[in-house]
XYZ file of C-alpha atoms in Angstrom:
744
model
C -14.379 8.620 -9.115
C -13.930 5.268 -10.791
C -13.712 5.188 -14.609
C -16.906 4.251 -16.403
C -15.334 1.509 -18.514
C -17.071 -1.134 -16.455
C -20.690 -0.180 -17.193
C -21.559 -3.661 -18.476
C -20.539 -5.439 -15.263
C -24.030 -6.729 -14.517
C -23.034 -8.905 -11.575
C -22.168 -5.825 -9.555
C -25.597 -4.285 -9.671
C -29.158 -5.049 -8.742
C -31.882 -5.248 -11.359
C -33.839 -2.062 -11.904
C -36.735 -3.341 -9.837
C -34.471 -4.502 -6.978
C -35.297 -3.069 -3.566
C -33.237 -0.007 -2.686
C -33.402 3.176 -0.725
C -35.013 6.338 -2.050
C -35.018 6.551 -5.847
C -32.383 3.871 -6.471
C -34.593 2.318 -9.138
C -33.224 5.047 -11.446
C -29.671 3.937 -10.705
C -27.734 0.745 -10.929
C -26.084 0.355 -7.585
C -23.106 -0.988 -5.686
C -24.193 -3.415 -2.970
C -22.530 -2.590 0.379
C -22.969 -5.101 3.220
C -22.787 -3.542 6.717
C -22.062 -6.108 9.437
C -22.199 -4.724 12.976
C -24.021 -5.592 16.185
C -24.641 -1.887 16.861
C -27.771 -0.528 15.141
C -26.406 2.983 15.441
C -23.371 2.083 13.350
C -25.683 0.897 10.564
C -27.635 4.161 10.704
C -24.590 6.416 10.855
C -22.849 4.561 8.027
C -25.933 4.689 5.841
C -26.372 8.414 6.452
C -22.678 9.155 5.874
C -22.677 7.400 2.497
C -26.271 8.049 1.390
C -25.361 10.730 -1.150
C -22.220 9.053 -2.466
C -22.263 8.237 -6.177
C -19.359 6.305 -7.674
C -19.183 5.955 -11.464
C -22.791 7.211 -11.706
C -24.040 4.531 -9.347
C -25.450 4.940 -5.869
C -24.835 2.622 -2.961
C -27.385 0.015 -1.867
C -27.033 -1.125 1.740
C -27.511 -4.657 3.007
C -27.496 -5.267 6.742
C -26.396 -8.002 9.131
C -26.021 -7.825 12.899
C -24.127 -11.043 13.632
C -21.511 -13.146 11.890
C -24.131 -15.811 11.155
C -26.468 -13.272 9.538
C -23.584 -11.952 7.465
C -22.902 -15.421 6.045
C -26.597 -15.816 5.216
C -26.610 -12.536 3.280
C -23.397 -13.516 1.489
C -24.895 -16.884 0.565
C -28.040 -15.207 -0.766
C -26.317 -12.541 -2.823
C -23.234 -14.544 -3.797
C -21.174 -12.375 -6.154
C -23.420 -9.273 -6.035
C -21.671 -7.623 -3.067
C -18.890 -5.128 -3.758
C -17.793 -4.119 -0.222
C -18.245 -5.504 3.280
C -17.957 -3.036 6.184
C -17.297 -5.570 8.907
C -17.147 -5.253 12.693
C -14.413 -7.444 14.214
C -16.013 -8.029 17.603
C -19.698 -9.018 17.679
C -21.224 -12.068 19.332
C -17.662 -13.299 19.873
C -14.279 -11.558 19.882
C -13.369 -13.030 16.494
C -16.813 -13.185 14.867
C -15.789 -10.751 12.119
C -12.584 -12.610 11.276
C -14.524 -15.891 11.160
C -16.810 -14.341 8.539
C -13.757 -13.291 6.504
C -12.202 -16.751 6.754
C -15.425 -18.533 5.754
C -16.182 -16.308 2.762
C -12.622 -16.541 1.395
C -11.895 -20.224 2.091
C -15.300 -21.913 2.018
C -17.444 -19.693 -0.220
C -14.464 -18.711 -2.422
C -15.689 -15.121 -2.643
C -12.393 -13.470 -3.544
C -13.611 -10.296 -5.248
C -15.667 -8.464 -2.569
C -13.482 -5.911 -0.772
C -13.360 -5.949 3.030
C -13.022 -2.967 5.377
C -12.681 -4.069 9.007
C -13.986 -1.757 11.733
C -13.838 -2.125 15.487
C -14.465 -0.164 18.634
C -11.927 -2.349 20.451
C -8.403 -1.838 18.994
C -7.117 -4.707 21.132
C -8.763 -7.115 18.725
C -6.985 -5.719 15.677
C -6.058 -8.511 13.248
C -2.427 -9.425 12.820
C -0.629 -8.394 9.642
C -0.599 -11.989 8.367
C -4.398 -12.223 8.711
C -4.838 -9.051 6.637
C -2.569 -10.435 3.908
C -3.983 -13.979 3.932
C -7.609 -12.947 3.653
C -7.052 -9.964 1.350
C -8.439 -7.319 3.717
C -8.387 -3.851 2.158
C -8.395 -1.683 5.256
C -8.649 -1.713 9.046
C -9.933 1.231 11.063
C -11.115 1.851 14.597
C -14.599 3.346 14.677
C -13.406 6.447 16.482
C -10.931 7.367 13.729
C -13.220 6.529 10.805
C -14.582 9.983 9.973
C -17.073 10.526 7.175
C -14.319 11.725 4.856
C -12.076 8.748 5.613
C -15.013 6.353 5.259
C -15.917 7.787 1.861
C -12.278 7.614 0.740
C -11.993 3.997 1.876
C -15.253 3.046 0.112
C -14.294 4.764 -3.152
C -10.847 3.127 -3.148
C -12.363 -0.279 -2.379
C -14.930 0.036 -5.173
C -12.122 0.887 -7.583
C -10.202 -2.172 -6.420
C -13.340 -4.291 -6.776
C -13.907 -3.023 -10.320
C -10.386 -3.860 -11.357
C -10.607 -7.342 -9.897
C -13.938 -7.950 -11.635
C -12.590 -6.781 -14.959
C -9.438 -8.865 -14.761
C -11.201 -11.971 -13.470
C -13.991 -11.879 -16.048
C -11.510 -11.332 -18.851
C -9.356 -14.125 -17.451
C -12.351 -16.462 -17.582
C -12.935 -15.509 -21.223
C -9.293 -16.113 -22.077
C -9.372 -19.496 -20.362
C -12.212 -20.590 -22.625
C -10.278 -19.577 -25.721
C -7.100 -21.245 -24.480
C -9.029 -24.444 -23.811
C -10.429 -24.461 -27.367
C -7.162 -23.485 -29.086
C -4.434 -24.439 -26.629
C -1.669 -24.779 -29.187
C -2.496 -21.478 -30.808
C -2.284 -19.401 -27.623
C 0.355 -21.424 -25.873
C 3.022 -18.707 -25.934
C 0.716 -15.915 -24.714
C 2.260 -13.247 -26.910
C 1.315 -11.482 -30.116
C 4.496 -12.645 -31.792
C 4.000 -16.199 -30.605
C 0.384 -16.097 -31.698
C 1.308 -14.922 -35.165
C 3.977 -17.567 -35.472
C 1.289 -20.032 -34.464
C -0.917 -18.868 -37.327
C 1.598 -20.058 -39.879
C 1.890 -23.433 -38.224
C -1.847 -23.837 -37.737
C -2.777 -22.888 -41.299
C -0.253 -25.157 -42.918
C -1.192 -27.964 -40.567
C -4.893 -27.458 -41.327
C -4.535 -27.876 -45.067
C -1.732 -30.428 -44.868
C 0.925 -28.360 -46.595
C 4.638 -28.068 -46.088
C 4.931 -24.309 -46.230
C 7.074 -21.402 -45.208
C 5.532 -18.006 -44.566
C 5.529 -14.713 -42.723
C 2.912 -12.878 -40.699
C 2.769 -9.117 -41.105
C 0.641 -6.366 -39.602
C 0.253 -2.650 -39.984
C 2.464 -1.063 -37.321
C -0.341 1.315 -36.385
C -2.106 -1.610 -34.738
C 0.929 -2.463 -32.622
C 0.676 -0.792 -29.189
C 4.309 0.264 -28.898
C 4.472 1.703 -32.456
C 1.282 3.783 -32.622
C 2.852 6.612 -34.645
C 4.512 4.314 -37.204
C 2.454 3.362 -40.261
C 5.039 0.918 -41.593
C 4.349 -2.806 -42.032
C 6.353 -5.098 -39.755
C 6.948 -8.815 -39.679
C 5.427 -10.117 -36.461
C 5.935 -13.845 -36.934
C 7.590 -16.102 -39.462
C 8.655 -19.640 -40.265
C 11.470 -21.238 -42.215
C 13.784 -18.965 -44.152
C 11.905 -15.806 -43.083
C 12.151 -16.387 -39.314
C 15.201 -14.127 -38.932
C 13.167 -11.095 -40.026
C 10.739 -11.071 -37.110
C 10.102 -7.474 -35.873
C 11.761 -6.018 -39.003
C 9.966 -3.967 -41.649
C 8.648 -6.174 -44.414
C 10.923 -4.463 -46.957
C 13.932 -5.988 -45.173
C 13.246 -9.433 -46.600
C 14.297 -8.129 -50.081
C 11.623 -10.117 -51.888
C 9.627 -7.705 -54.083
C 6.898 -10.292 -54.768
C 6.176 -10.811 -51.064
C 6.369 -7.063 -50.301
C 4.082 -6.182 -53.228
C 1.369 -8.732 -52.429
C 1.394 -8.123 -48.667
C 0.845 -4.401 -49.336
C -1.790 -5.254 -51.957
C -3.620 -7.492 -49.482
C -3.661 -4.786 -46.832
C -4.574 -2.026 -49.322
C -7.583 -3.818 -50.838
C -8.406 -5.645 -47.579
C -8.968 -9.066 -49.154
C -7.200 -12.396 -49.674
C -4.752 -12.829 -52.507
C -4.547 -16.339 -54.019
C -1.796 -17.018 -56.556
C -0.379 -20.208 -58.057
C 2.669 -20.506 -55.762
C 1.562 -18.524 -52.725
C -1.399 -16.993 -50.911
C -1.726 -13.849 -48.791
C -4.570 -14.104 -46.301
C -6.288 -11.027 -44.843
C -7.307 -10.707 -41.178
C -9.380 -7.811 -39.843
C -10.814 -7.743 -36.333
C -11.684 -4.719 -34.201
C -9.440 -2.413 -36.195
C -6.531 -4.858 -36.315
C -5.342 -5.706 -39.818
C -2.877 -8.457 -40.655
C -1.664 -10.081 -43.848
C -0.507 -13.701 -43.692
C 1.804 -14.724 -46.519
C 2.045 -18.495 -47.086
C 4.554 -19.951 -49.552
C 2.826 -22.834 -51.401
C 4.169 -25.733 -53.423
C 0.887 -26.236 -55.287
C -2.341 -24.356 -55.938
C -4.980 -24.360 -53.215
C -8.191 -26.200 -53.985
C -11.561 -24.497 -53.574
C -12.201 -26.582 -50.456
C -8.859 -25.513 -48.996
C -9.737 -21.883 -49.637
C -13.073 -22.258 -47.871
C -11.369 -23.962 -44.948
C -8.835 -21.161 -44.737
C -11.508 -18.471 -44.717
C -13.404 -20.263 -41.933
C -10.190 -20.715 -40.014
C -9.192 -17.063 -40.444
C -12.602 -15.953 -39.190
C -11.906 -17.784 -35.942
C -8.286 -16.578 -35.956
C -9.391 -12.935 -36.067
C -11.440 -13.442 -32.908
C -8.519 -15.264 -31.323
C -6.121 -12.471 -32.202
C -8.447 -9.941 -30.610
C -8.335 -11.963 -27.396
C -4.550 -12.206 -27.533
C -4.405 -8.405 -27.703
C -6.868 -8.277 -24.819
C -4.593 -10.603 -22.874
C -1.705 -8.221 -23.392
C -3.779 -5.234 -22.341
C -4.802 -7.041 -19.176
C -1.231 -8.108 -18.531
C -0.176 -4.499 -18.914
C -2.946 -3.422 -16.523
C -1.815 -6.020 -13.988
C 1.678 -4.504 -13.909
C 0.962 -0.812 -14.487
C -0.490 1.785 -12.154
C -3.713 3.063 -13.695
C -3.111 6.708 -12.710
C 0.592 7.404 -13.235
C 1.279 4.627 -15.785
C 4.349 3.734 -13.734
C 5.058 0.084 -12.898
C 2.854 -0.964 -9.998
C 3.846 -2.891 -6.886
C 3.827 -6.267 -8.678
C 6.078 -5.113 -11.507
C 8.340 -3.218 -9.090
C 8.909 -6.430 -7.143
C 9.743 -8.158 -10.430
C 12.343 -5.458 -11.103
C 13.802 -5.972 -7.628
C 14.121 -9.652 -8.472
C 16.440 -8.612 -11.323
C 18.835 -6.029 -9.792
C 21.688 -7.378 -11.916
C 20.006 -5.757 -14.928
C 20.746 -2.301 -13.476
C 24.150 -1.003 -14.503
C 26.113 0.307 -11.527
C 29.656 1.145 -10.521
C 28.905 2.219 -6.926
C 26.211 -0.287 -5.999
C 22.416 -0.267 -6.272
C 19.974 1.338 -3.828
C 16.232 0.899 -3.546
C 14.192 3.739 -2.030
C 10.591 4.094 -0.879
C 9.343 7.694 -1.032
C 6.249 8.297 1.114
C 4.278 11.554 0.749
C 3.661 12.962 4.227
C 0.065 13.750 5.246
C -1.314 12.830 1.826
C -4.656 11.912 3.397
C -5.051 15.578 4.381
C -4.948 16.520 0.694
C -7.591 13.932 -0.173
C -9.786 14.891 2.779
C -9.340 18.642 2.430
C -9.197 19.197 -1.326
C -10.850 16.041 -2.642
C -9.667 12.885 -4.318
C -9.327 14.553 -7.714
C -6.767 16.987 -6.283
C -5.026 14.028 -4.631
C -4.790 12.246 -7.977
C -3.357 15.389 -9.589
C -0.706 15.564 -6.862
C 0.263 11.941 -7.475
C 0.522 12.575 -11.219
C 2.624 15.675 -10.620
C 4.978 13.780 -8.302
C 5.250 10.963 -10.834
C 6.103 13.391 -13.645
C 8.777 15.131 -11.592
C 10.374 11.827 -10.604
C 10.472 10.890 -14.296
C 12.116 14.224 -15.102
C 14.601 14.145 -12.221
C 15.745 10.555 -12.605
C 16.713 9.292 -16.036
C 15.868 5.979 -17.684
C 18.629 4.224 -15.743
C 16.564 4.574 -12.551
C 13.620 2.192 -12.280
C 10.458 3.804 -10.933
C 7.138 2.560 -9.624
C 4.083 3.461 -7.600
C 4.114 1.031 -4.698
C 1.082 2.191 -2.725
C -1.507 4.949 -2.547
C 1.062 7.662 -1.771
C 4.326 5.714 -1.921
C 6.742 5.665 -4.871
C 9.703 3.367 -5.417
C 13.100 3.990 -7.028
C 15.871 1.542 -7.955
C 19.181 2.841 -9.199
C 22.840 3.525 -8.641
C 23.679 4.740 -5.136
C 25.194 7.940 -6.499
C 21.783 8.807 -7.991
C 19.216 7.216 -5.677
C 20.105 8.818 -2.352
C 18.377 11.077 0.213
C 19.983 14.292 -1.061
C 18.827 13.894 -4.666
C 15.378 12.615 -3.699
C 14.809 15.538 -1.318
C 15.920 17.925 -4.051
C 12.940 16.790 -6.135
C 10.567 18.077 -3.449
C 12.235 21.412 -2.719
C 9.726 23.331 -4.864
C 5.942 23.136 -4.684
C 3.709 21.056 -6.932
C 0.837 22.232 -9.118
C -2.403 20.282 -8.652
C -5.217 21.909 -10.643
C -5.838 25.308 -9.056
C -3.666 24.490 -6.058
C 0.040 25.001 -5.443
C 1.108 22.623 -2.714
C 4.405 22.084 -0.871
C 5.099 18.359 -0.488
C 7.269 16.755 2.178
C 8.329 13.123 2.052
C 9.807 10.402 4.214
C 12.336 8.020 2.661
C 13.300 4.445 3.481
C 16.341 3.045 1.671
C 17.996 -0.346 1.253
C 21.420 -0.947 -0.258
C 21.224 -4.014 -2.487
C 24.020 -6.474 -1.886
C 25.406 -9.012 -4.295
C 23.162 -11.671 -2.751
C 20.090 -12.680 -4.740
C 17.284 -11.726 -2.392
C 13.645 -11.901 -3.365
C 12.074 -8.602 -4.350
C 9.477 -8.968 -1.594
C 12.250 -9.198 1.007
C 13.995 -6.068 -0.295
C 10.690 -4.203 -0.335
C 9.968 -5.306 3.233
C 13.384 -4.090 4.361
C 12.837 -0.686 2.755
C 9.429 -0.472 4.394
C 11.000 -1.199 7.780
C 13.489 1.618 7.139
C 10.619 3.894 6.075
C 8.705 3.269 9.287
C 11.871 3.932 11.261
C 12.413 7.183 9.339
C 8.926 8.383 10.305
C 10.063 8.296 13.941
C 13.351 10.055 13.205
C 13.358 13.510 14.790
C 16.365 14.864 12.880
C 16.259 13.455 9.340
C 13.464 12.369 7.017
C 15.225 9.210 5.861
C 16.657 5.982 7.191
C 18.777 3.212 5.659
C 17.856 -0.369 6.427
C 20.168 -2.209 8.801
C 19.787 -5.843 9.905
C 19.450 -4.834 13.557
C 16.359 -2.770 12.667
C 14.664 -5.850 11.256
C 15.754 -7.884 14.257
C 14.197 -5.309 16.585
C 10.989 -5.263 14.544
C 10.821 -9.054 14.552
C 11.438 -9.072 18.309
C 8.671 -6.541 18.878
C 6.148 -8.526 16.834
C 7.156 -11.714 18.656
C 6.724 -10.047 22.036
C 3.332 -8.667 21.041
C 2.186 -12.149 20.026
C 3.431 -13.517 23.357
C 1.713 -10.745 25.279
C -1.563 -11.317 23.445
C -1.377 -15.068 24.096
C -0.416 -14.725 27.775
C -3.138 -12.157 28.369
C -5.715 -14.437 26.753
C -4.449 -17.294 28.947
C -4.763 -15.047 32.057
C -1.062 -15.276 32.863
C -0.703 -11.576 33.669
C -0.742 -10.735 37.373
C -1.772 -7.706 39.405
C 0.504 -6.995 42.369
C 0.054 -4.334 45.022
C 2.449 -1.939 46.746
C 1.217 -0.491 50.066
C 0.999 3.274 50.585
C 1.391 4.608 54.146
C 0.537 7.714 56.145
C 3.869 9.446 56.812
C 2.952 10.384 60.385
C 1.557 7.066 61.652
C 3.150 4.893 58.929
C -0.087 2.906 58.804
C -1.252 1.537 55.465
C -3.868 3.816 53.881
C -3.995 2.291 50.428
C -2.017 0.576 47.700
C -1.158 0.879 44.028
C -2.035 -1.916 41.625
C 1.000 -2.816 39.502
C 0.874 -5.098 36.465
C 3.334 -7.983 36.265
C 4.111 -10.239 33.272
C 5.829 -13.515 34.239
C 8.529 -14.763 31.868
C 9.068 -18.427 31.056
C 12.265 -18.564 33.158
C 10.508 -17.491 36.350
C 11.541 -13.839 36.126
C 9.280 -10.916 35.193
C 9.331 -8.777 32.071
C 9.668 -5.103 32.950
C 6.593 -2.860 32.526
C 8.931 -0.436 30.738
C 9.177 -3.113 28.044
C 5.672 -4.509 27.769
C 3.494 -1.427 28.414
C 4.727 0.321 25.205
C 4.131 -2.960 23.345
C 0.596 -3.124 24.709
C -0.039 0.472 23.642
C 1.474 -0.117 20.181
C -0.699 -3.179 19.562
C -3.901 -1.752 21.038
C -3.969 -4.417 23.764
C -3.612 -1.745 26.442
C -7.363 -1.048 26.361
C -8.311 -4.632 27.185
C -5.462 -5.078 29.659
C -6.363 -1.794 31.349
C -9.992 -2.858 31.664
C -8.909 -6.156 33.217
C -6.747 -4.263 35.738
C -9.732 -2.064 36.632
C -12.048 -5.026 37.166
C -9.386 -6.965 39.082
C -8.712 -3.962 41.343
C -12.404 -3.516 42.116
C -12.685 -7.223 42.939
C -9.689 -6.916 45.308
C -11.240 -3.862 46.995
C -14.282 -6.018 47.694
C -12.090 -8.749 49.160
C -10.292 -6.207 51.345
C -13.633 -4.991 52.665
C -14.748 -8.533 53.399
C -11.479 -9.106 55.303
C -12.008 -6.020 57.464
C -9.910 -3.550 55.458
C -12.766 -1.596 53.955
C -10.981 1.725 54.487
C -8.084 0.962 52.110
C -8.098 2.416 48.613
C -6.518 0.948 45.447
C -4.863 3.156 42.798
C -4.857 2.129 39.119
C -2.926 3.677 36.212
C -4.987 4.731 33.167
C -3.543 5.166 29.651
C -4.653 7.537 26.907
C -6.089 4.767 24.661
C -8.502 3.909 27.482
C -9.725 7.506 27.593
C -10.293 7.403 23.837
C -12.734 4.524 24.346
C -16.114 6.264 24.363
C -17.403 3.651 26.818
C -14.539 4.193 29.282
C -16.586 6.024 31.919
C -19.358 3.425 31.747
C -16.815 0.610 32.044
C -15.334 2.115 35.224
C -18.772 2.563 36.739
C -19.722 -0.956 35.672
C -16.688 -2.485 37.413
C -17.511 -0.575 40.614
C -21.194 -1.540 40.576
C -20.468 -5.167 39.691
C -18.388 -5.557 42.853
C -20.576 -3.355 45.034
C -17.735 -1.167 46.325
C -17.493 2.439 47.466
C -16.277 4.443 44.414
C -14.091 6.612 46.664
C -11.887 3.556 47.314
C -10.891 3.401 43.632
C -8.246 5.947 42.619
C -7.360 6.536 38.980
C -3.783 7.649 38.332
C -2.931 9.595 35.194
C 0.369 11.019 34.007
C 0.918 14.559 32.764
C 1.569 13.264 29.233
C -1.879 11.649 29.181
C -3.492 14.979 30.049
C -1.556 16.869 27.390
C -2.251 14.276 24.689
C -6.045 14.612 24.714
C -6.807 17.284 27.349
C -10.531 17.758 26.762
C -11.323 14.041 26.479
C -9.404 13.368 29.707
C -10.945 16.288 31.593
C -14.514 15.387 30.588
C -14.063 11.724 31.562
C -12.431 12.534 34.907
C -15.099 15.082 35.817
C -17.820 12.501 35.167
C -16.013 9.924 37.295
C -15.247 12.454 40.040
C -18.950 13.267 40.294
C -19.556 9.564 40.652
C -17.139 9.475 43.582
C -13.929 8.070 42.079
C -10.658 9.583 43.370
C -8.186 11.112 40.899
C -4.401 11.409 41.205
C -1.627 12.788 38.989
C 1.225 10.270 38.758
C 4.891 11.197 38.232
C 4.017 14.842 38.756
C 6.724 17.278 37.707
C 8.323 15.071 35.031
C 6.242 16.420 32.158
C 5.384 19.829 30.795
C 1.728 20.105 31.661
C -0.156 23.350 31.322
C -1.265 24.859 34.627
C -4.537 25.872 32.970
C -5.333 22.213 32.287
C -4.108 21.231 35.746
C -6.586 23.615 37.351
C -9.437 22.082 35.332
C -8.731 18.542 36.550
C -10.825 17.285 39.483
C -7.775 16.090 41.424
C -7.489 14.570 44.891
C -3.770 13.780 45.043
C -0.365 14.681 43.596
C 2.321 11.986 43.431
C 5.886 13.271 43.761
C 7.965 11.320 41.240
C 10.670 9.014 42.561
C 13.344 10.920 40.617
C 12.767 13.963 42.848
C 12.625 11.873 46.020
C 15.955 10.234 45.140
C 17.519 13.717 45.066
C 17.020 13.901 48.833
C 20.434 13.324 50.398
C 21.890 14.363 53.774
C 22.609 18.077 53.644
C 20.871 18.561 50.274
C 17.842 20.654 49.429
C 15.303 18.833 47.211
C 13.828 22.018 45.752
C 11.461 20.402 43.216
C 9.994 17.966 45.749
C 9.376 20.905 48.109
C 7.736 22.904 45.306
C 5.366 20.067 44.423
C 4.308 19.535 48.037
C 3.763 23.280 48.476
C 1.719 23.415 45.262
C -0.394 20.504 46.448
C -1.067 22.193 49.778
C -2.003 25.446 48.015
C -4.471 23.563 45.780
C -5.907 21.661 48.725
C -4.612 18.325 47.425
C -3.029 15.424 49.276
C 0.555 14.559 48.314
C 2.282 11.200 48.193
C 5.995 10.552 47.613
C 7.022 7.648 45.371
C 10.206 5.607 45.616
C 10.955 6.273 49.291
C 13.777 3.864 50.106
C 15.648 5.584 52.952
C 14.574 6.838 56.367
C 16.039 10.304 55.747
C 13.895 10.606 52.605
C 10.741 9.796 54.561
C 11.712 12.258 57.325
C 12.462 15.032 54.835
C 9.162 14.572 52.980
C 7.289 14.581 56.298
C 9.064 17.806 57.227
C 7.969 19.350 53.923
C 4.344 18.540 54.757
C 3.929 15.532 52.445
C 1.010 13.362 53.580
C 1.836 9.858 52.363
C 4.645 7.727 50.952
C 5.213 4.610 48.885
C 8.471 2.724 48.477
C 10.775 -0.095 49.486
C 11.331 1.494 52.917
C 7.793 0.467 53.825
C 6.964 -2.437 51.466
C 7.769 -3.861 48.063
C 5.085 -4.757 45.482
C 3.576 -8.172 46.275
C 0.844 -10.555 45.086
C -2.559 -10.122 46.733
C -2.179 -13.195 48.962
C 1.073 -11.811 50.394
C -0.569 -8.411 50.780
C -3.222 -9.917 53.041
C -0.505 -11.485 55.213
C 1.354 -8.159 55.281
C -1.777 -6.317 56.425
C -2.569 -8.916 59.095
C 1.017 -8.683 60.452
C 0.887 -4.889 60.461
C -2.308 -4.929 62.527
C -1.325 -7.699 64.926
């Protein structure tokens, strides 16, 4: 839960008589704005979070169903909203992002935290959008469980609290700086105290030299030291700043400073004065060396001035506390991401004989600890990891907490390396009543002599970390320039793919499938093509993984379905109503809870026979989410849609799952067909055809390029074939010509 230090933050909460749900009049509340065009999402979200109490405050829900309504609610409530749970796609594909842009740029609402949600991963915002508009989190609705939603809300409220605290304190400091600009110009306790001497002497028109002293107990970094230290000085005493007052070897000054602090009052003598400051537990004695006695009016002016100075000093200390908070992690007290980047900007300050390495250490499956044991246990794990890193790596290694479960290290390569980091996690960690083994993934960057920005070094280590998560042999990876180049290329290609898809530049080609006995066309497979700028085509082996990685595969797959159904209708109108069209389906499409309805909708929209649409799935798709796939295919099979297994025999599918699938056809993969050579025995191809016959399924051979391959497959009892021997993939217009020629 969030600390209760922010109880007086009135802007966050409704008044006691504000409308709420249930008995919220007994609580001050966090306002949560839910923006979604689906009423069910509002209901489910409200129910999931109804019992959540953060820092002794319940949640109060505001509702909007369009982007326009959301802006109206934001305009009405202004700065009273803590979190916005925002759907990306509503009345338009970018309605949610337009709301974000308007509230940040036009309404200047920078404090409310934003959690984007969508049922259509293809409309996920780009990384730059998330950074530019300060979006806290992005989740698809299917992955946002109650536990993850609660975790995201709690973390966002904490972030909101911190922003509110810092911003409100910043506003207060700005007012003080505006009224006493010279006094607070240096933004430091020492500079402030030096300013006191200058301001006092300037106020009463004296040429004076003096020192500013304070009890060390009121200095944050010397809490256990009760000595009196010189914080600021002028003239001949300036060289004693930060030294104990006894070091100035002037018994008169030492005696009267101690006297002032002991009796807690001003001391006025003929040749000097010692002025007492006390504000919020801070005590200071200001010694001023005079050339003449102060008049009564001067004394009154000084007392008035010191009254204001005490308030000013309190705010200077507040400034330092806030500055510390801005660069320190609240839980572990390690430097946070901002301060860690500052340290990376100064690698030359790290002594090294073998070179300097920066490492990101990511705790694996940390969300499982939060979800399973609770956030308190998660916080205890983070504290335990922090403590062990402090113990294992000495003061020469810079440390920081970079993210929720990510720590950073900067140090000599002989110390900051995978072996020594992994050694830290060899034994389990104690978190309350739990003893937990912790595994980590490590991304490392060797710092060169070049002066790179800290943000660049951190980005490089993050790239290495992401690469390490895909490493099957080791849990670490060092950054190399080619990794960044590949990442940059992938992001560039994804942007191109998204743009070309939006501009309808993708094409659907068709490759005929023939009956092996008559060699007449019985159907065709729809194949996606992406034209390149030079007139060539980008391979599906390149762009399909990119589409899956970016979430675009769902929208592209739906377009292929609709385009195929439209082409089936055109074939029927042209007299080829008996020809089927096969379409490949990916696992992200099955995860879409509206997938079955979308397939039916495409069929009904075009008024076609569902048996003419064949859905092709690979074995890997079945094994990834078996029950989801089986349920969807059964529903579509009952509707009349044909089902085929593509590339059969290349995966490791379970026969138990295979028997549960409502299949019509097995496709023998081209790799097994290519094994067919004169005098050879293609055992696997024969096995697949035999299995298909035993299960009562049709079989079709892919990649048939030679006559002997077609003859062999026919001999085995294979029903159909597809390959260059009969026809290459072609645009739909050429397909129509091909069909007309074949029937002439």
